[in-house]
Amino acid sequence: MYTQAMDTAPKEERAVIRNADEVVAEQRFEAALDADEFIEAKDWMPEHYRKTLVRQISQHAHSEIVGMLPEGNWITRAPTLKRKAILLAKVQDEAGHGLYLYAAGETLGTSRDQMLDALHSGKAKYSSIFNYPTLTWADVGVIGWLVDGAAIMNQLPLCRCSYAPYARAMVRICREESFHQRQGYDSLLHMMQHGTEAQKAMVQDATNRWWWPSLMMFGPPDDQSPNTAQSMRWGIKRISNDDLRQKFVDATVEQARILGVTLPDADLKWNAQREHYDFGAIDWSEFWQVVNGDGPCNKERLAERVDAWNDGEWVREAALAHARKQAARAEKQAA
Amino acid sequence: MTASKTDIANAQAQAHEWPLWEVFVRPKAGLDHKHCGSLHAADSKMALQLAREVYTRRQEGISLWIVRSDQIVASDPADKAMLFDPMEDKVYRHPTFYELPPEVGHM
């Protein structure tokens, strides 16, 4: 999902334990996991756990930040003042989510700048979904409905993840995320119930374009996710990719019916035996193409982030210089 | 982790980074300020403003405390047993330790 690149990373091997102290510390760590206890920032943890978390949390943070771009694209063109205020609040939330997550990542001993460097240099990934374009106003509603809907499904279990600062950030994020999905669905419902034929067609078109990429958000099939077992053990993943994807499909079919749109999958039908919806095959070649940098907007999104960072440099420096000058002046006056 | 190397790298990175602040919010009068997260800001004035933007967007609080993270003195998790386990056998500090006749009533 927002951390789907975790699934696409090569299989990780555990580091060799070096000395007796570490053996005891590791036993204590494992016992805490067994007891479903939390690991706090300053507690001992295996290097592998720390590294995996830094990668997952920073990728999650990057996704929130890059995720502001597709929707930010529509702030100046929102159809009414009401929708504009809502969209502004939503995009501001995403910035906040990025901040909570970067802060959680920093507790693991990695600086904010190091994480941002990894994003800007292309070393770190973010969710594939944000590499698709927002062509019409309906895309903004569909992102709320499908993309944020999928995000909620993925993020709720992370509120119980073993690393406490990450879990606390997720609690805060999930509390705010529900507004995102509901405002999107509300906006689409309004268009479907009160809109012109052209506007209804716009909603259907946006649904058609976002449906499959939304399913891909949950990451590759379980048998192609080499780190799932380890992530489950650590509680940084609680439900498998395929199970979450199924849950999402099952929940969304009825929402689409109420909305009055069709989902673009001829194979989508209720399976009474499984008590789930069956759905068609996902084009994983498209997923890998986007993850590996060749999606419709990869270059544009990253360039926009890098430009924003570089253009803001003089502001960051000036604020710091001002703060230092004020501090020096205060010190002089006190002396 | 080779701590020294990481510390040096962090110190270098932080030379250009705005310092880190911890944010405490009082949800309403009568309640304690509670830690709710952290943020980077160049100075205390900016930290206060950003904390308002980030942590009280939905009326989560009526008062903010901000403190530089490097000013916080914290106990070492490795000392957890030494510091806190001795309280385990001091049951006489709890009211439930004392069995009084029921006639005494609620005391």
CSV table of C-alpha atoms in Angstrom, one decimal:
chain,number,residue,atom,x,y,z
A,1,MET,CA,0.0,0.0,0.0
A,2,TYR,CA,1.6,3.3,1.1
A,3,THR,CA,4.5,1.1,1.9
A,4,GLN,CA,4.0,-1.3,-0.9
A,5,ALA,CA,7.7,-1.0,-1.9
A,6,MET,CA,8.4,-3.1,1.2
A,7,ASP,CA,6.8,-6.0,-0.7
A,8,THR,CA,9.0,-5.3,-3.7
A,9,ALA,CA,12.2,-5.2,-1.7
A,10,PRO,CA,14.4,-8.3,-1.9
A,11,LYS,CA,14.1,-10.9,0.8
A,12,GLU,CA,15.9,-9.8,3.9
A,13,GLU,CA,18.3,-11.9,6.0
A,14,ARG,CA,18.7,-11.6,9.7
A,15,ALA,CA,22.0,-10.3,10.9
A,16,VAL,CA,24.2,-12.7,12.9
A,17,ILE,CA,24.0,-12.1,16.7
A,18,ARG,CA,27.4,-11.1,17.9
A,19,ASN,CA,27.7,-11.3,21.7
A,20,ALA,CA,26.0,-12.6,24.9
A,21,ASP,CA,24.5,-9.2,25.8
A,22,GLU,CA,22.8,-9.0,22.5
A,23,VAL,CA,21.5,-12.6,22.9
A,24,VAL,CA,19.8,-11.6,26.1
A,25,ALA,CA,18.5,-8.3,24.6
A,26,GLU,CA,17.2,-10.2,21.6
A,27,GLN,CA,15.4,-12.7,23.8
A,28,ARG,CA,13.8,-9.8,25.7
A,29,PHE,CA,12.7,-8.2,22.4
A,30,GLU,CA,11.2,-11.5,21.1
A,31,ALA,CA,9.4,-12.0,24.4
A,32,ALA,CA,7.9,-8.5,24.1
A,33,LEU,CA,6.6,-9.4,20.6
A,34,ASP,CA,5.2,-12.7,21.9
A,35,ALA,CA,3.3,-10.8,24.6
A,36,ASP,CA,2.0,-8.3,22.1
A,37,GLU,CA,3.8,-5.5,23.9
A,38,PHE,CA,5.1,-2.3,22.3
A,39,ILE,CA,8.7,-1.5,21.5
A,40,GLU,CA,9.5,2.1,22.3
A,41,ALA,CA,12.1,4.3,20.6
A,42,LYS,CA,14.9,3.8,23.1
A,43,ASP,CA,14.4,0.1,23.7
A,44,TRP,CA,16.9,-2.3,22.3
A,45,MET,CA,15.9,-3.7,18.9
A,46,PRO,CA,17.6,-5.8,16.2
A,47,GLU,CA,19.3,-3.8,13.5
A,48,HIS,CA,17.2,-5.5,10.9
A,49,TYR,CA,14.0,-4.4,12.7
A,50,ARG,CA,15.2,-0.8,12.9
A,51,LYS,CA,16.2,-0.7,9.2
A,52,THR,CA,13.0,-2.3,8.0
A,53,LEU,CA,11.0,0.2,10.1
A,54,VAL,CA,12.9,3.2,8.8
A,55,ARG,CA,12.3,2.0,5.3
A,56,GLN,CA,8.6,1.4,5.8
A,57,ILE,CA,7.8,4.5,7.8
A,58,SER,CA,9.8,6.8,5.5
A,59,GLN,CA,8.1,5.3,2.4
A,60,HIS,CA,4.8,5.8,4.1
A,61,ALA,CA,5.7,9.5,4.9
A,62,HIS,CA,6.9,10.0,1.3
A,63,SER,CA,3.6,8.7,0.0
A,64,GLU,CA,1.6,11.2,2.1
A,65,ILE,CA,3.7,14.1,0.8
A,66,VAL,CA,3.8,13.1,-2.9
A,67,GLY,CA,0.1,12.3,-2.5
A,68,MET,CA,-0.6,16.0,-2.0
A,69,LEU,CA,0.4,16.6,-5.7
A,70,PRO,CA,-2.4,14.9,-7.7
A,71,GLU,CA,-5.1,16.6,-5.6
A,72,GLY,CA,-3.3,19.8,-5.0
A,73,ASN,CA,-3.6,20.1,-8.8
A,74,TRP,CA,-7.3,20.8,-8.4
A,75,ILE,CA,-7.4,23.3,-5.4
A,76,THR,CA,-7.5,26.4,-7.7
A,77,ARG,CA,-10.1,24.8,-9.9
A,78,ALA,CA,-12.5,23.3,-7.4
A,79,PRO,CA,-16.1,24.0,-8.6
A,80,THR,CA,-17.4,25.7,-5.5
A,81,LEU,CA,-16.0,27.5,-2.4
A,82,LYS,CA,-17.3,24.7,-0.2
A,83,ARG,CA,-15.4,22.0,-2.3
A,84,LYS,CA,-12.3,24.2,-2.3
A,85,ALA,CA,-12.3,24.5,1.5
A,86,ILE,CA,-12.8,20.8,1.9
A,87,LEU,CA,-10.0,20.0,-0.6
A,88,LEU,CA,-7.6,22.4,1.1
A,89,ALA,CA,-8.3,20.8,4.5
A,90,LYS,CA,-7.7,17.4,3.0
A,91,VAL,CA,-4.4,18.2,1.4
A,92,GLN,CA,-3.3,20.0,4.6
A,93,ASP,CA,-4.1,16.7,6.5
A,94,GLU,CA,-1.9,14.8,4.1
A,95,ALA,CA,1.0,17.2,4.9
A,96,GLY,CA,0.3,16.6,8.6
A,97,HIS,CA,0.3,12.8,8.1
A,98,GLY,CA,3.6,13.1,6.4
A,99,LEU,CA,4.9,15.0,9.3
A,100,TYR,CA,3.7,12.6,12.0
A,101,LEU,CA,5.3,9.8,10.0
A,102,TYR,CA,8.7,11.5,9.5
A,103,ALA,CA,8.7,12.3,13.2
A,104,ALA,CA,8.1,8.6,13.9
A,105,GLY,CA,10.9,7.7,11.5
A,106,GLU,CA,13.3,10.1,13.3
A,107,THR,CA,12.9,8.3,16.6
A,108,LEU,CA,14.8,5.5,15.0
A,109,GLY,CA,17.9,7.6,14.6
A,110,THR,CA,17.5,8.8,11.0
A,111,SER,CA,17.3,12.5,10.3
A,112,ARG,CA,14.5,14.2,8.4
A,113,ASP,CA,17.0,15.3,5.8
A,114,GLN,CA,18.4,11.8,5.3
A,115,MET,CA,14.9,10.5,4.6
A,116,LEU,CA,14.1,13.4,2.2
A,117,ASP,CA,17.5,12.9,0.4
A,118,ALA,CA,16.5,9.3,-0.2
A,119,LEU,CA,13.2,10.4,-1.7
A,120,HIS,CA,14.8,13.1,-3.9
A,121,SER,CA,17.6,10.9,-5.1
A,122,GLY,CA,15.1,8.2,-6.1
A,123,LYS,CA,16.5,5.7,-3.7
A,124,ALA,CA,13.3,5.6,-1.6
A,125,LYS,CA,9.9,4.7,-3.1
A,126,TYR,CA,6.4,6.0,-2.5
A,127,SER,CA,3.0,4.4,-3.4
A,128,SER,CA,2.6,3.7,-7.1
A,129,ILE,CA,-0.9,5.2,-7.0
A,130,PHE,CA,0.3,8.8,-7.0
A,131,ASN,CA,2.0,8.3,-10.4
A,132,TYR,CA,-1.4,8.5,-12.1
A,133,PRO,CA,-2.7,11.8,-13.4
A,134,THR,CA,-5.8,13.6,-12.1
A,135,LEU,CA,-7.5,14.5,-15.4
A,136,THR,CA,-10.9,15.8,-14.2
A,137,TRP,CA,-12.6,17.1,-11.1
A,138,ALA,CA,-14.2,13.6,-10.7
A,139,ASP,CA,-10.7,12.2,-10.1
A,140,VAL,CA,-10.6,14.1,-6.8
A,141,GLY,CA,-13.8,12.5,-5.6
A,142,VAL,CA,-12.6,9.0,-6.8
A,143,ILE,CA,-9.3,9.4,-5.0
A,144,GLY,CA,-11.2,10.1,-1.8
A,145,TRP,CA,-13.5,7.2,-2.3
A,146,LEU,CA,-11.2,4.5,-3.7
A,147,VAL,CA,-7.6,5.5,-2.9
A,148,ASP,CA,-8.3,6.8,0.7
A,149,GLY,CA,-10.7,3.9,1.1
A,150,ALA,CA,-8.0,1.4,0.3
A,151,ALA,CA,-5.6,3.4,2.5
A,152,ILE,CA,-7.9,3.2,5.5
A,153,MET,CA,-8.2,-0.6,5.1
A,154,ASN,CA,-4.5,-0.9,5.0
A,155,GLN,CA,-3.7,1.5,7.8
A,156,LEU,CA,-6.2,0.4,10.5
A,157,PRO,CA,-4.3,-2.7,11.4
A,158,LEU,CA,-1.0,-0.7,11.6
A,159,CYS,CA,-2.5,1.1,14.7
A,160,ARG,CA,-1.5,-2.1,16.5
A,161,CYS,CA,2.0,-2.4,15.1
A,162,SER,CA,4.8,-3.4,17.5
A,163,TYR,CA,6.7,-0.1,17.1
A,164,ALA,CA,4.9,2.3,19.4
A,165,PRO,CA,5.8,5.7,17.8
A,166,TYR,CA,4.6,4.3,14.4
A,167,ALA,CA,1.4,2.9,16.0
A,168,ARG,CA,0.7,6.2,17.7
A,169,ALA,CA,1.1,8.1,14.4
A,170,MET,CA,-1.2,5.7,12.7
A,171,VAL,CA,-3.9,6.2,15.4
A,172,ARG,CA,-3.8,9.9,14.7
A,173,ILE,CA,-3.8,9.4,10.9
A,174,CYS,CA,-6.7,6.9,10.9
A,175,ARG,CA,-8.8,9.3,13.0
A,176,GLU,CA,-8.5,11.9,10.2
A,177,GLU,CA,-8.6,9.6,7.3
A,178,SER,CA,-12.3,8.8,7.5
A,179,PHE,CA,-13.2,12.4,6.5
A,180,HIS,CA,-11.1,12.0,3.4
A,181,GLN,CA,-13.1,9.0,2.1
A,182,ARG,CA,-16.5,10.4,3.0
A,183,GLN,CA,-15.9,13.8,1.4
A,184,GLY,CA,-14.8,12.1,-1.8
A,185,TYR,CA,-17.9,9.8,-1.9
A,186,ASP,CA,-20.1,12.8,-1.0
A,187,SER,CA,-18.7,14.8,-3.9
A,188,LEU,CA,-19.3,11.9,-6.4
A,189,LEU,CA,-22.8,11.3,-5.0
A,190,HIS,CA,-23.6,14.9,-5.6
A,191,MET,CA,-22.5,14.7,-9.2
A,192,MET,CA,-24.4,11.4,-9.8
A,193,GLN,CA,-27.6,12.7,-8.3
A,194,HIS,CA,-27.6,16.3,-9.4
A,195,GLY,CA,-25.1,16.5,-12.2
A,196,THR,CA,-25.6,16.6,-16.0
A,197,GLU,CA,-25.1,13.6,-18.2
A,198,ALA,CA,-21.6,14.8,-19.0
A,199,GLN,CA,-20.8,15.1,-15.3
A,200,LYS,CA,-22.1,11.6,-14.6
A,201,ALA,CA,-20.0,10.2,-17.5
A,202,MET,CA,-17.0,12.0,-15.9
A,203,VAL,CA,-17.5,10.1,-12.6
A,204,GLN,CA,-17.8,6.8,-14.5
A,205,ASP,CA,-14.6,7.6,-16.5
A,206,ALA,CA,-12.7,8.5,-13.4
A,207,THR,CA,-13.9,5.2,-11.7
A,208,ASN,CA,-12.7,3.2,-14.7
A,209,ARG,CA,-9.3,4.7,-14.6
A,210,TRP,CA,-8.7,4.5,-10.9
A,211,TRP,CA,-10.2,1.1,-10.1
A,212,TRP,CA,-7.3,-1.2,-11.2
A,213,PRO,CA,-4.5,1.1,-9.8
A,214,SER,CA,-6.4,1.1,-6.5
A,215,LEU,CA,-6.4,-2.7,-6.4
A,216,MET,CA,-2.7,-2.6,-7.1
A,217,MET,CA,-2.1,-0.4,-4.1
A,218,PHE,CA,-2.3,-3.5,-1.8
A,219,GLY,CA,0.9,-4.7,-3.4
A,220,PRO,CA,1.9,-7.9,-5.2
A,221,PRO,CA,0.1,-11.2,-4.6
A,222,ASP,CA,1.0,-13.0,-1.3
A,223,ASP,CA,3.2,-15.6,-3.0
A,224,GLN,CA,5.3,-12.8,-4.4
A,225,SER,CA,5.8,-10.8,-1.2
A,226,PRO,CA,9.0,-12.3,0.3
A,227,ASN,CA,9.0,-10.2,3.5
A,228,THR,CA,5.5,-10.8,4.5
A,229,ALA,CA,6.2,-13.5,7.2
A,230,GLN,CA,8.8,-11.3,8.9
A,231,SER,CA,6.6,-8.2,8.7
A,232,MET,CA,3.7,-10.1,10.2
A,233,ARG,CA,5.9,-11.3,13.1
A,234,TRP,CA,6.9,-7.7,13.8
A,235,GLY,CA,3.3,-6.5,13.5
A,236,ILE,CA,4.2,-4.0,10.9
A,237,LYS,CA,1.9,-5.9,8.6
A,238,ARG,CA,-1.2,-7.5,10.1
A,239,ILE,CA,-3.2,-8.8,7.2
A,240,SER,CA,-1.8,-10.2,3.9
A,241,ASN,CA,-2.0,-8.2,0.6
A,242,ASP,CA,-4.5,-10.5,-1.0
A,243,ASP,CA,-6.8,-10.7,2.1
A,244,LEU,CA,-6.9,-6.9,2.3
A,245,ARG,CA,-7.5,-6.6,-1.5
A,246,GLN,CA,-10.4,-9.0,-1.2
A,247,LYS,CA,-11.8,-7.1,1.8
A,248,PHE,CA,-11.6,-3.9,-0.3
A,249,VAL,CA,-13.4,-5.3,-3.3
A,250,ASP,CA,-16.1,-6.8,-1.1
A,251,ALA,CA,-16.7,-3.4,0.6
A,252,THR,CA,-16.6,-1.4,-2.6
A,253,VAL,CA,-19.1,-3.2,-4.8
A,254,GLU,CA,-22.1,-2.1,-2.8
A,255,GLN,CA,-20.7,1.5,-2.6
A,256,ALA,CA,-20.5,1.6,-6.4
A,257,ARG,CA,-24.0,0.3,-6.8
A,258,ILE,CA,-25.4,3.1,-4.5
A,259,LEU,CA,-23.3,5.6,-6.3
A,260,GLY,CA,-24.7,4.4,-9.7
A,261,VAL,CA,-21.4,3.6,-11.4
A,262,THR,CA,-20.1,0.2,-12.7
A,263,LEU,CA,-16.7,-1.1,-11.8
A,264,PRO,CA,-14.7,-1.9,-14.9
A,265,ASP,CA,-14.3,-5.7,-14.5
A,266,ALA,CA,-16.5,-8.2,-16.4
A,267,ASP,CA,-15.4,-11.0,-14.1
A,268,LEU,CA,-16.6,-9.2,-10.9
A,269,LYS,CA,-19.3,-11.4,-9.4
A,270,TRP,CA,-20.5,-12.8,-6.1
A,271,ASN,CA,-19.2,-16.2,-5.2
A,272,ALA,CA,-21.7,-17.7,-2.8
A,273,GLN,CA,-19.3,-20.6,-2.0
A,274,ARG,CA,-16.4,-18.3,-0.9
A,275,GLU,CA,-18.8,-15.6,0.3
A,276,HIS,CA,-16.6,-13.1,-1.4
A,277,TYR,CA,-16.6,-11.3,-4.8
A,278,ASP,CA,-14.5,-12.9,-7.5
A,279,PHE,CA,-12.7,-10.4,-9.6
A,280,GLY,CA,-10.6,-10.4,-12.8
A,281,ALA,CA,-6.8,-10.7,-13.2
A,282,ILE,CA,-4.7,-7.7,-12.3
A,283,ASP,CA,-2.2,-6.5,-14.9
A,284,TRP,CA,0.9,-6.8,-12.7
A,285,SER,CA,3.2,-5.8,-15.6
A,286,GLU,CA,1.6,-2.3,-15.3
A,287,PHE,CA,2.2,-2.3,-11.5
A,288,TRP,CA,5.9,-3.2,-11.9
A,289,GLN,CA,6.3,-0.6,-14.6
A,290,VAL,CA,5.0,2.1,-12.4
A,291,VAL,CA,6.9,0.9,-9.3
A,292,ASN,CA,10.1,0.9,-11.4
A,293,GLY,CA,9.7,4.5,-12.5
A,294,ASP,CA,7.8,4.3,-15.8
A,295,GLY,CA,4.3,5.3,-14.7
A,296,PRO,CA,2.4,8.1,-16.4
A,297,CYS,CA,3.7,10.8,-13.9
A,298,ASN,CA,6.7,9.4,-12.0
A,299,LYS,CA,9.2,12.0,-13.4
A,300,GLU,CA,6.8,14.9,-13.0
A,301,ARG,CA,5.9,14.0,-9.4
A,302,LEU,CA,9.5,13.6,-8.3
A,303,ALA,CA,10.7,16.7,-10.1
A,304,GLU,CA,8.0,18.7,-8.4
A,305,ARG,CA,9.1,17.5,-5.0
A,306,VAL,CA,12.8,18.2,-5.7
A,307,ASP,CA,11.9,21.7,-7.0
A,308,ALA,CA,9.9,22.5,-4.0
A,309,TRP,CA,12.7,21.4,-1.7
A,310,ASN,CA,15.4,23.4,-3.6
A,311,ASP,CA,13.2,26.5,-4.0
A,312,GLY,CA,12.5,26.4,-0.3
A,313,GLU,CA,16.2,26.2,0.7
A,314,TRP,CA,16.7,30.0,1.1
A,315,VAL,CA,13.7,30.2,3.4
A,316,ARG,CA,14.9,27.4,5.6
A,317,GLU,CA,18.4,29.0,5.8
A,318,ALA,CA,17.0,32.4,6.5
A,319,ALA,CA,14.7,31.2,9.3
A,320,LEU,CA,17.6,29.4,10.9
A,321,ALA,CA,19.9,32.5,10.5
A,322,HIS,CA,17.2,34.7,12.1
A,323,ALA,CA,16.8,32.3,15.0
A,324,ARG,CA,20.5,32.2,15.6
A,325,LYS,CA,20.8,36.0,15.5
A,326,GLN,CA,17.9,36.5,17.9
A,327,ALA,CA,19.4,33.9,20.3
A,328,ALA,CA,22.8,35.6,20.2
A,329,ARG,CA,21.2,39.0,20.8
A,330,ALA,CA,19.2,37.7,23.8
A,331,GLU,CA,22.4,36.2,25.2
A,332,LYS,CA,24.3,39.4,24.9
A,333,GLN,CA,21.5,41.4,26.6
A,334,ALA,CA,21.4,38.9,29.4
A,335,ALA,CA,25.2,39.2,29.9
B,1,MET,CA,24.4,0.1,14.7
B,2,THR,CA,27.8,1.6,15.1
B,3,ALA,CA,26.5,4.4,17.2
B,4,SER,CA,29.4,6.9,16.8
B,5,LYS,CA,29.2,6.9,13.0
B,6,THR,CA,25.4,7.4,13.1
B,7,ASP,CA,25.7,10.1,15.7
B,8,ILE,CA,28.2,12.0,13.5
B,9,ALA,CA,26.0,11.6,10.4
B,10,ASN,CA,23.1,12.9,12.4
B,11,ALA,CA,25.0,15.8,13.8
B,12,GLN,CA,26.1,16.8,10.3
B,13,ALA,CA,22.6,16.5,8.9
B,14,GLN,CA,21.1,18.5,11.8
B,15,ALA,CA,23.5,21.4,11.2
B,16,HIS,CA,21.1,22.4,8.4
B,17,GLU,CA,17.9,21.1,10.0
B,18,TRP,CA,15.6,23.1,12.1
B,19,PRO,CA,15.8,21.8,15.7
B,20,LEU,CA,13.2,19.3,16.9
B,21,TRP,CA,10.5,20.3,19.4
B,22,GLU,CA,8.1,18.2,21.4
B,23,VAL,CA,4.4,19.3,21.5
B,24,PHE,CA,2.1,19.0,24.5
B,25,VAL,CA,-1.6,19.8,24.2
B,26,ARG,CA,-4.2,20.4,26.9
B,27,PRO,CA,-7.5,19.1,25.4
B,28,LYS,CA,-9.7,21.3,27.7
B,29,ALA,CA,-9.5,23.1,31.0
B,30,GLY,CA,-9.1,20.7,33.9
B,31,LEU,CA,-7.0,18.2,32.0
B,32,ASP,CA,-3.2,17.8,31.9
B,33,HIS,CA,-1.1,18.8,28.9
B,34,LYS,CA,-0.4,15.5,27.1
B,35,HIS,CA,2.5,14.8,24.7
B,36,CYS,CA,1.1,14.5,21.2
B,37,GLY,CA,4.1,14.6,18.8
B,38,SER,CA,7.0,16.6,17.6
B,39,LEU,CA,8.0,18.9,14.8
B,40,HIS,CA,10.9,20.9,13.4
B,41,ALA,CA,11.0,24.7,13.7
B,42,ALA,CA,13.6,27.4,13.5
B,43,ASP,CA,12.6,29.0,16.8
B,44,SER,CA,10.0,28.8,19.6
B,45,LYS,CA,7.6,31.3,17.9
B,46,MET,CA,7.6,29.2,14.8
B,47,ALA,CA,7.3,26.0,16.8
B,48,LEU,CA,4.2,27.3,18.5
B,49,GLN,CA,2.6,28.4,15.2
B,50,LEU,CA,3.3,25.1,13.5
B,51,ALA,CA,2.1,23.1,16.5
B,52,ARG,CA,-1.2,24.9,16.2
B,53,GLU,CA,-1.4,24.1,12.5
B,54,VAL,CA,-0.4,20.5,12.8
B,55,TYR,CA,-1.8,19.3,16.1
B,56,THR,CA,-5.0,21.3,16.8
B,57,ARG,CA,-6.7,21.4,13.4
B,58,ARG,CA,-9.9,19.9,14.8
B,59,GLN,CA,-10.2,21.6,18.1
B,60,GLU,CA,-8.0,19.1,19.9
B,61,GLY,CA,-6.8,21.6,22.4
B,62,ILE,CA,-7.0,25.0,24.1
B,63,SER,CA,-3.4,25.3,25.2
B,64,LEU,CA,0.0,24.3,23.9
B,65,TRP,CA,3.4,23.6,25.6
B,66,ILE,CA,6.4,23.3,23.4
B,67,VAL,CA,9.9,22.2,24.5
B,68,ARG,CA,13.1,21.6,22.6
B,69,SER,CA,13.6,17.8,22.3
B,70,ASP,CA,17.3,18.1,23.3
B,71,GLN,CA,16.3,19.8,26.6
B,72,ILE,CA,14.3,16.8,27.8
B,73,VAL,CA,16.0,14.7,30.5
B,74,ALA,CA,14.9,11.1,30.2
B,75,SER,CA,15.5,7.9,32.0
B,76,ASP,CA,17.5,5.1,30.3
B,77,PRO,CA,15.3,2.1,29.3
B,78,ALA,CA,18.3,-0.1,30.4
B,79,ASP,CA,17.7,1.2,33.9
B,80,LYS,CA,14.1,0.3,33.9
B,81,ALA,CA,14.5,-2.7,36.3
B,82,MET,CA,16.8,-0.7,38.7
B,83,LEU,CA,14.5,2.3,38.8
B,84,PHE,CA,11.0,0.8,38.8
B,85,ASP,CA,11.1,-2.9,40.0
B,86,PRO,CA,11.8,-2.0,43.7
B,87,MET,CA,8.2,-0.7,43.9
B,88,GLU,CA,6.9,-4.2,43.2
B,89,ASP,CA,7.3,-5.5,46.8
B,90,LYS,CA,6.0,-2.3,48.5
B,91,VAL,CA,2.4,-3.4,48.5
B,92,TYR,CA,1.8,-1.6,51.8
B,93,ARG,CA,1.8,1.6,49.7
B,94,HIS,CA,-1.6,0.6,48.4
B,95,PRO,CA,-4.9,1.0,50.3
B,96,THR,CA,-5.9,-2.6,49.4
B,97,PHE,CA,-3.1,-3.9,51.5
B,98,TYR,CA,-5.0,-3.2,54.7
B,99,GLU,CA,-7.8,-5.5,55.6
B,100,LEU,CA,-10.2,-3.7,57.9
B,101,PRO,CA,-13.4,-4.9,59.6
B,102,PRO,CA,-16.4,-4.5,57.2
B,103,GLU,CA,-18.2,-2.4,59.9
B,104,VAL,CA,-15.7,0.3,59.3
B,105,GLY,CA,-17.3,0.9,56.0
B,106,HIS,CA,-15.7,2.7,53.1
B,107,MET,CA,-12.5,4.2,54.2
